[in-house]
Amino acid sequence: MQSSVFRKVERDFNVKRQHAQSDARNFKKNVYDENPALEEIETKINMVALKSAKSRIFSDDLSRQVEQEKLEVKLEKLNREYNEKLKQIGLTREDFEPKYDCPKCNDTGFVDNKMCSCFNQEMINESFKQSNLSKIKEENFETFDFGYYSSTNNKDKYGIDKSPLENIDGIRKIAFKFSHSLDDPAQKNLLFTGSTGLGKTFLANCIAAEAIKQGKAVIYQTAPILLDKMVDYKFKFNKTESEREEYDKIFDVDLLIIDDLGTESMNSAKFSELFNILNTRLLKNKKILISTNLTPQEIKREYEERIFSRFVGDFLICRFVGEDIRLLKKKLSK
Ligand SMILES: Nc1ncnc2c1ncn2[C@@H]1O[C@H](COP(=O)(O)OP(=O)(O)OP(=O)(O)O)[C@@H](O)[C@H]1O
Ligand SMILES: [Mg+2]
Ligand SMILES: [Zn+2]
């Protein structure tokens, strides 16, 4: 176990859980300050509930049973009154519950004494410093916006017979299916290719978010950082247990996302690490998503044949076309 990473994540989870709880308490207090009648009803509810519980313990004779029934009727009436008052201000009891990130473990990190997938993912994030994966709160299938893609066909400009909108619609469907088929041996890996600002990283984040939601473990890393890390590890003399685990995870996680392939400066050590990743993961049927500005022809030119041949055989190539969304956004904000 990566004890230092584990302890760090454990601490973060405690803090996160306490925040959720104190937020919930503060929210309730504010609502009560503005609606004192609610607090009064709750006090009554608590008193009657306590009486009722006591009376249940000692309900040996008939008169007690009658008393008990009366209390229960009263309790029901108070609860209805409370819910009604809440409804008038647009709330339900659920709004007073803490808002945990993970509904499976309520941010405890454990379910039935087993580590929750959210905790495992957080340990991966922590050891890989995956800053990009924190974006999945904003970049996911729910926030995906088709509005940036033109519905106009222009074969001369885009080089395909479809509009960018039709094209991205198809790719989005492939991406969604992929995120739900990580264990399926018949599912191919994905290669996103296309020029800058067309939404490749965005869609990669959508897939990561969807996979994590299903309890899958995901590593996201850009090619230059990933390959540097791997080569450093290879040449390191004294490897710690946690370094070894981190390295092994690259081959083991359910989904490995390598972003910006082609921006790294290659050398033979990096070629062999890249080949090692592709080969090992393909053999183990572990899915890979690669995103690049290079065209398949450029990949063929810049990488070795044994690497290129794997892209052709085992990857579904998704070609992004359209306008640079970064520029579109800039224009829109002016
Ligand atoms: N479908 C989408 N809906 C909303 N915003 C999007 C969408 N796709 C991309 N964006 C936004 O557009 C910008 C560029 O997208 P992104 O970073 O994914 O492009 P890219 O293809 O990865 O570019 P590069 O090749 O330079 O890495 C980002 O700010 C991103 O949030
Ligand atoms: Mg990108
Ligand atoms: Zn959890």
Short mmCIF file of C-alpha atoms and ligand atoms in Angstrom, two decimals:
data_model
loop_
_atom_site.label_atom_id
_atom_site.label_comp_id
_atom_site.label_asym_id
_atom_site.label_seq_id
_atom_site.Cartn_x
_atom_site.Cartn_y
_atom_site.Cartn_z
CA MET A 1 0.00 0.00 0.00
CA GLN A 2 1.28 3.47 -0.85
CA SER A 3 1.10 4.53 2.73
CA SER A 4 1.88 8.22 2.34
CA VAL A 5 -0.51 8.63 -0.60
CA PHE A 6 -3.10 6.58 1.25
CA ARG A 7 -2.85 8.73 4.35
CA LYS A 8 -3.02 11.94 2.34
CA VAL A 9 -6.18 10.80 0.54
CA GLU A 10 -7.68 9.56 3.81
CA ARG A 11 -7.12 13.00 5.35
CA ASP A 12 -8.63 14.72 2.32
CA PHE A 13 -11.69 12.50 2.53
CA ASN A 14 -12.18 13.30 6.22
CA VAL A 15 -12.00 17.00 5.51
CA LYS A 16 -14.33 16.67 2.53
CA ARG A 17 -16.89 14.72 4.59
CA GLN A 18 -16.76 17.19 7.47
CA HIS A 19 -17.26 20.08 5.07
CA ALA A 20 -20.31 18.43 3.55
CA GLN A 21 -21.74 17.89 7.02
CA SER A 22 -21.07 21.38 8.31
CA ASP A 23 -22.43 22.89 5.08
CA ALA A 24 -25.61 20.93 5.64
CA ARG A 25 -25.86 22.09 9.26
CA ASN A 26 -25.25 25.72 8.30
CA PHE A 27 -27.82 25.56 5.56
CA LYS A 28 -30.42 24.18 7.96
CA LYS A 29 -29.58 26.81 10.53
CA ASN A 30 -30.06 29.59 7.98
CA VAL A 31 -33.39 28.20 6.89
CA TYR A 32 -34.49 27.94 10.54
CA ASP A 33 -33.38 31.50 11.27
CA GLU A 34 -35.66 32.70 8.53
CA ASN A 35 -38.48 30.29 9.38
CA PRO A 36 -38.58 29.88 13.16
CA ALA A 37 -41.87 27.94 12.92
CA LEU A 38 -39.97 25.08 11.31
CA GLU A 39 -37.61 24.77 14.23
CA GLU A 40 -40.53 24.80 16.65
CA ILE A 41 -42.19 21.95 14.82
CA GLU A 42 -38.95 19.99 14.76
CA THR A 43 -38.58 20.43 18.52
CA LYS A 44 -42.10 19.11 18.98
CA ILE A 45 -41.40 16.20 16.66
CA ASN A 46 -38.35 15.26 18.69
CA MET A 47 -40.26 15.47 21.96
CA VAL A 48 -43.16 13.35 20.74
CA ALA A 49 -40.81 10.85 19.13
CA LEU A 50 -38.97 10.48 22.42
CA LYS A 51 -42.18 9.99 24.36
CA SER A 52 -43.38 7.48 21.85
CA ALA A 53 -40.14 5.54 22.07
CA LYS A 54 -40.35 5.46 25.87
CA SER A 55 -43.95 4.41 25.84
CA ARG A 56 -43.15 1.58 23.43
CA ILE A 57 -40.62 0.14 25.86
CA PHE A 58 -43.11 0.15 28.72
CA SER A 59 -46.25 -0.68 26.77
CA ASP A 60 -47.47 -3.45 29.04
CA ASP A 61 -51.08 -2.49 29.48
CA LEU A 62 -53.96 -1.37 27.33
CA SER A 63 -54.00 2.27 28.41
CA ARG A 64 -50.35 2.57 27.39
CA GLN A 65 -51.15 1.14 23.98
CA VAL A 66 -53.88 3.70 23.49
CA GLU A 67 -51.46 6.41 24.54
CA GLN A 68 -48.88 5.05 22.11
CA GLU A 69 -51.31 5.15 19.19
CA LYS A 70 -52.24 8.73 20.03
CA LEU A 71 -48.59 9.72 20.01
CA GLU A 72 -48.05 8.13 16.65
CA VAL A 73 -51.00 9.98 15.15
CA LYS A 74 -49.63 13.20 16.58
CA LEU A 75 -46.19 12.49 15.20
CA GLU A 76 -47.56 11.86 11.75
CA LYS A 77 -49.51 15.10 11.85
CA LEU A 78 -46.43 17.07 12.95
CA ASN A 79 -44.33 15.50 10.21
CA ARG A 80 -46.94 16.41 7.62
CA GLU A 81 -47.05 19.94 8.93
CA TYR A 82 -43.23 20.16 8.80
CA ASN A 83 -43.06 18.84 5.23
CA GLU A 84 -45.83 21.21 4.19
CA LYS A 85 -44.00 24.23 5.63
CA LEU A 86 -40.82 23.14 3.86
CA LYS A 87 -42.69 22.75 0.60
CA GLN A 88 -43.98 26.31 0.91
CA ILE A 89 -40.40 27.57 0.75
CA GLY A 90 -39.48 25.18 -2.04
CA LEU A 91 -37.53 22.65 0.03
CA THR A 92 -37.72 19.01 1.03
CA ARG A 93 -36.10 17.16 3.92
CA GLU A 94 -33.46 15.88 1.53
CA ASP A 95 -32.15 19.42 1.13
CA PHE A 96 -30.92 19.25 4.72
CA GLU A 97 -28.84 16.11 4.06
CA PRO A 98 -25.08 16.55 3.51
CA LYS A 99 -24.15 16.62 -0.19
CA TYR A 100 -21.49 13.94 -0.52
CA ASP A 101 -19.48 13.55 -3.74
CA CYS A 102 -19.88 9.79 -3.71
CA PRO A 103 -23.31 8.31 -3.05
CA LYS A 104 -21.79 4.82 -2.73
CA CYS A 105 -19.61 5.51 0.31
CA ASN A 106 -20.85 8.96 1.47
CA ASP A 107 -17.23 10.08 1.14
CA THR A 108 -16.00 7.66 3.78
CA GLY A 109 -13.91 5.95 1.07
CA PHE A 110 -15.10 2.51 2.13
CA VAL A 111 -18.08 0.27 1.45
CA ASP A 112 -18.45 -2.91 3.53
CA ASN A 113 -14.84 -2.61 4.65
CA LYS A 114 -13.66 -2.56 1.03
CA MET A 115 -12.05 0.46 -0.59
CA CYS A 116 -14.55 2.41 -2.68
CA SER A 117 -13.58 3.03 -6.32
CA CYS A 118 -13.70 6.79 -5.63
CA PHE A 119 -10.95 6.38 -3.04
CA ASN A 120 -8.84 4.26 -5.38
CA GLN A 121 -9.26 6.84 -8.15
CA GLU A 122 -8.25 9.61 -5.78
CA MET A 123 -5.07 7.71 -4.91
CA ILE A 124 -4.29 7.44 -8.63
CA ASN A 125 -4.99 11.16 -9.10
CA GLU A 126 -2.76 11.94 -6.17
CA SER A 127 0.17 9.82 -7.31
CA PHE A 128 -0.08 10.94 -10.94
CA LYS A 129 -0.94 14.56 -10.09
CA GLN A 130 -3.65 14.35 -12.75
CA SER A 131 -4.63 17.98 -12.68
CA ASN A 132 -6.63 17.53 -15.86
CA LEU A 133 -8.97 15.00 -14.35
CA SER A 134 -10.28 17.65 -11.99
CA LYS A 135 -11.85 19.16 -15.11
CA ILE A 136 -14.31 16.30 -15.43
CA LYS A 137 -16.75 18.22 -13.27
CA GLU A 138 -17.05 20.76 -16.11
CA GLU A 139 -16.17 18.60 -19.10
CA ASN A 140 -18.51 15.61 -19.30
CA PHE A 141 -21.27 14.20 -21.49
CA GLU A 142 -23.87 16.34 -19.73
CA THR A 143 -22.05 19.61 -20.46
CA PHE A 144 -21.05 18.61 -24.01
CA ASP A 145 -22.17 21.43 -26.33
CA PHE A 146 -22.87 20.73 -30.02
CA GLY A 147 -23.25 24.47 -30.64
CA TYR A 148 -19.56 24.88 -31.50
CA TYR A 149 -19.80 22.59 -34.52
CA SER A 150 -21.08 23.90 -37.84
CA SER A 151 -23.86 22.08 -39.68
CA THR A 152 -22.50 23.15 -43.07
CA ASN A 153 -20.95 20.63 -45.44
CA ASN A 154 -17.69 21.78 -46.92
CA LYS A 155 -15.60 19.01 -48.37
CA ASP A 156 -12.86 21.35 -49.60
CA LYS A 157 -12.38 22.79 -46.15
CA TYR A 158 -12.89 19.78 -43.91
CA GLY A 159 -11.95 16.97 -46.27
CA ILE A 160 -14.99 14.83 -45.41
CA ASP A 161 -18.47 14.37 -46.84
CA LYS A 162 -20.20 15.36 -43.60
CA SER A 163 -20.66 18.57 -41.70
CA PRO A 164 -18.56 19.00 -38.53
CA LEU A 165 -21.80 18.63 -36.57
CA GLU A 166 -22.71 15.27 -38.11
CA ASN A 167 -19.10 14.21 -37.67
CA ILE A 168 -18.89 15.08 -33.97
CA ASP A 169 -22.29 13.50 -33.35
CA GLY A 170 -20.91 10.21 -34.67
CA ILE A 171 -17.70 10.52 -32.64
CA ARG A 172 -19.61 11.40 -29.48
CA LYS A 173 -21.70 8.23 -29.88
CA ILE A 174 -18.56 6.15 -30.36
CA ALA A 175 -17.03 7.79 -27.29
CA PHE A 176 -20.08 7.14 -25.14
CA LYS A 177 -20.24 3.50 -26.18
CA PHE A 178 -16.49 3.16 -25.56
CA SER A 179 -16.84 4.51 -22.02
CA HIS A 180 -19.37 1.76 -21.32
CA SER A 181 -17.45 -1.05 -23.04
CA LEU A 182 -14.06 -0.87 -21.35
CA ASP A 183 -14.21 -4.56 -20.43
CA ASP A 184 -15.43 -5.71 -23.83
CA PRO A 185 -12.62 -7.43 -25.80
CA ALA A 186 -14.45 -6.64 -29.05
CA GLN A 187 -14.32 -2.91 -28.32
CA LYS A 188 -11.42 -1.23 -30.12
CA ASN A 189 -9.23 1.46 -28.57
CA LEU A 190 -9.67 5.05 -29.71
CA LEU A 191 -7.36 7.44 -31.49
CA PHE A 192 -8.54 11.05 -31.59
CA THR A 193 -6.85 13.02 -34.32
CA GLY A 194 -7.39 16.58 -35.49
CA SER A 195 -5.96 20.05 -35.28
CA THR A 196 -5.93 22.20 -32.19
CA GLY A 197 -9.04 23.32 -30.29
CA LEU A 198 -11.51 20.85 -31.83
CA GLY A 199 -12.55 19.23 -28.55
CA LYS A 200 -10.36 16.13 -28.35
CA THR A 201 -9.33 16.65 -24.75
CA PHE A 202 -12.88 17.66 -23.84
CA LEU A 203 -14.26 14.40 -25.18
CA ALA A 204 -11.46 12.44 -23.51
CA ASN A 205 -12.58 14.01 -20.22
CA CYS A 206 -16.20 13.04 -20.98
CA ILE A 207 -15.07 9.43 -21.34
CA ALA A 208 -13.00 9.60 -18.15
CA ALA A 209 -15.94 11.03 -16.19
CA GLU A 210 -18.29 8.36 -17.46
CA ALA A 211 -15.82 5.56 -16.71
CA ILE A 212 -15.11 6.83 -13.19
CA LYS A 213 -18.85 7.06 -12.58
CA GLN A 214 -18.98 3.32 -13.22
CA GLY A 215 -16.20 2.65 -10.75
CA LYS A 216 -13.44 2.21 -13.34
CA ALA A 217 -9.90 3.38 -12.63
CA VAL A 218 -8.54 5.94 -15.08
CA ILE A 219 -5.13 7.47 -15.65
CA TYR A 220 -4.95 10.64 -17.71
CA GLN A 221 -1.52 11.92 -18.68
CA THR A 222 -0.01 13.87 -21.53
CA ALA A 223 2.49 11.96 -23.65
CA PRO A 224 5.52 14.10 -22.75
CA ILE A 225 4.96 13.75 -19.00
CA LEU A 226 4.02 10.09 -19.12
CA LEU A 227 6.97 9.03 -21.25
CA ASP A 228 9.43 11.15 -19.25
CA LYS A 229 8.15 9.58 -16.04
CA MET A 230 8.47 6.09 -17.41
CA VAL A 231 11.99 6.59 -18.72
CA ASP A 232 13.04 8.19 -15.40
CA TYR A 233 11.65 5.17 -13.60
CA LYS A 234 13.46 2.75 -15.90
CA PHE A 235 16.81 4.41 -15.29
CA LYS A 236 16.36 4.90 -11.58
CA PHE A 237 18.56 2.72 -9.45
CA ASN A 238 16.69 2.54 -6.16
CA LYS A 239 13.00 2.22 -6.84
CA THR A 240 10.59 2.65 -3.97
CA GLU A 241 7.53 0.47 -3.50
CA SER A 242 5.20 3.35 -4.36
CA GLU A 243 7.15 4.16 -7.54
CA ARG A 244 6.85 0.55 -8.60
CA GLU A 245 3.12 0.57 -7.94
CA GLU A 246 2.67 3.78 -9.84
CA TYR A 247 4.52 2.34 -12.81
CA ASP A 248 2.52 -0.89 -12.74
CA LYS A 249 -0.75 1.05 -12.69
CA ILE A 250 0.05 2.45 -16.14
CA PHE A 251 -0.34 -1.09 -17.44
CA ASP A 252 -3.22 -2.10 -15.18
CA VAL A 253 -5.82 0.66 -14.90
CA ASP A 254 -9.07 0.11 -16.77
CA LEU A 255 -8.45 3.09 -19.02
CA LEU A 256 -5.24 4.91 -19.90
CA ILE A 257 -5.63 8.26 -21.63
CA ILE A 258 -2.53 9.60 -23.37
CA ASP A 259 -3.16 13.17 -24.47
CA ASP A 260 -1.12 15.27 -26.90
CA LEU A 261 0.86 12.46 -28.47
CA GLY A 262 3.36 14.00 -30.87
CA THR A 263 4.26 16.98 -28.69
CA GLU A 264 7.04 15.07 -26.91
CA SER A 265 10.57 14.94 -28.20
CA MET A 266 11.17 11.29 -28.91
CA ASN A 267 14.23 9.17 -28.35
CA SER A 268 14.78 5.45 -28.42
CA ALA A 269 14.06 4.98 -24.71
CA LYS A 270 10.69 6.70 -25.10
CA PHE A 271 9.87 4.73 -28.24
CA SER A 272 10.42 1.55 -26.37
CA GLU A 273 8.25 2.68 -23.42
CA LEU A 274 5.45 3.70 -25.75
CA PHE A 275 5.67 0.37 -27.51
CA ASN A 276 5.70 -1.38 -24.15
CA ILE A 277 2.50 0.39 -23.05
CA LEU A 278 0.67 -0.34 -26.29
CA ASN A 279 1.78 -3.92 -26.49
CA THR A 280 1.19 -4.87 -22.86
CA ARG A 281 -2.19 -3.19 -22.61
CA LEU A 282 -3.40 -4.61 -25.93
CA LEU A 283 -2.41 -8.11 -24.82
CA LYS A 284 -4.28 -7.66 -21.53
CA ASN A 285 -7.29 -6.12 -23.25
CA LYS A 286 -6.93 -2.90 -21.26
CA LYS A 287 -8.31 0.09 -23.10
CA ILE A 288 -6.28 3.05 -24.33
CA LEU A 289 -7.39 6.41 -25.63
CA ILE A 290 -4.82 8.47 -27.48
CA SER A 291 -5.29 12.03 -28.64
CA THR A 292 -3.01 13.78 -31.10
CA ASN A 293 -2.65 16.67 -33.53
CA LEU A 294 -0.82 14.36 -35.91
CA THR A 295 -2.56 12.77 -38.87
CA PRO A 296 -2.21 9.01 -39.30
CA GLN A 297 0.29 9.72 -42.12
CA GLU A 298 2.38 11.85 -39.77
CA ILE A 299 2.24 9.17 -37.08
CA LYS A 300 3.52 6.72 -39.65
CA ARG A 301 6.38 9.03 -40.50
CA GLU A 302 7.37 9.96 -36.96
CA TYR A 303 6.95 6.70 -35.09
CA GLU A 304 8.35 3.28 -35.74
CA GLU A 305 6.48 0.82 -37.92
CA ARG A 306 5.80 -1.51 -34.98
CA ILE A 307 4.04 1.34 -33.15
CA PHE A 308 2.15 2.57 -36.18
CA SER A 309 0.89 -0.88 -37.10
CA ARG A 310 -0.79 -1.13 -33.71
CA PHE A 311 -2.69 2.09 -34.28
CA VAL A 312 -3.97 0.78 -37.57
CA GLY A 313 -5.02 -2.61 -36.31
CA ASP A 314 -6.35 -2.03 -32.82
CA PHE A 315 -7.57 1.54 -32.78
CA LEU A 316 -10.69 3.14 -34.13
CA ILE A 317 -9.57 6.41 -35.67
CA CYS A 318 -11.82 9.39 -34.93
CA ARG A 319 -11.04 12.42 -37.01
CA PHE A 320 -12.13 15.75 -35.51
CA VAL A 321 -12.98 18.58 -37.93
CA GLY A 322 -14.35 22.10 -37.49
CA GLU A 323 -13.32 25.48 -36.16
CA ASP A 324 -10.96 26.04 -33.25
CA ILE A 325 -13.35 26.24 -30.27
CA ARG A 326 -10.82 28.24 -28.25
CA LEU A 327 -10.98 30.97 -30.90
CA LEU A 328 -14.77 30.72 -31.17
CA LYS A 329 -15.06 31.20 -27.43
CA LYS A 330 -12.77 34.23 -27.51
CA LYS A 331 -14.85 35.83 -30.27
CA LEU A 332 -18.06 35.12 -28.39
CA SER A 333 -16.79 36.71 -25.19
CA LYS A 334 -15.89 39.96 -26.96
N1 LIG B 1 -18.20 19.79 -26.96
C1 LIG B 1 -17.78 20.87 -26.29
N2 LIG B 1 -18.64 21.60 -25.56
C2 LIG B 1 -18.21 22.68 -24.88
N3 LIG B 1 -16.94 23.11 -24.86
C3 LIG B 1 -16.04 22.43 -25.58
C4 LIG B 1 -16.41 21.28 -26.33
N4 LIG B 1 -15.30 20.81 -26.93
C5 LIG B 1 -14.31 21.62 -26.58
N5 LIG B 1 -14.72 22.60 -25.77
C6 LIG B 1 -13.88 23.68 -25.21
O1 LIG B 1 -13.06 24.17 -26.24
C7 LIG B 1 -11.72 24.35 -25.83
C8 LIG B 1 -10.77 23.50 -26.67
O2 LIG B 1 -11.12 22.13 -26.55
P1 LIG B 1 -10.02 20.99 -26.30
O3 LIG B 1 -9.00 21.45 -25.33
O4 LIG B 1 -10.74 19.75 -25.99
O5 LIG B 1 -9.38 20.91 -27.76
P2 LIG B 1 -8.27 19.90 -28.29
O6 LIG B 1 -8.80 19.30 -29.54
O7 LIG B 1 -7.86 18.98 -27.22
O8 LIG B 1 -7.07 20.89 -28.65
P3 LIG B 1 -5.48 20.58 -28.64
O9 LIG B 1 -5.21 19.75 -29.86
O10 LIG B 1 -4.86 21.94 -28.73
O11 LIG B 1 -5.15 19.86 -27.38
C9 LIG B 1 -11.71 24.02 -24.35
O12 LIG B 1 -11.86 25.23 -23.64
C10 LIG B 1 -12.91 23.15 -24.17
O13 LIG B 1 -13.44 23.27 -22.87
MG MG B 2 -6.09 18.72 -26.13
ZN ZN B 3 -17.00 6.32 -2.84
#
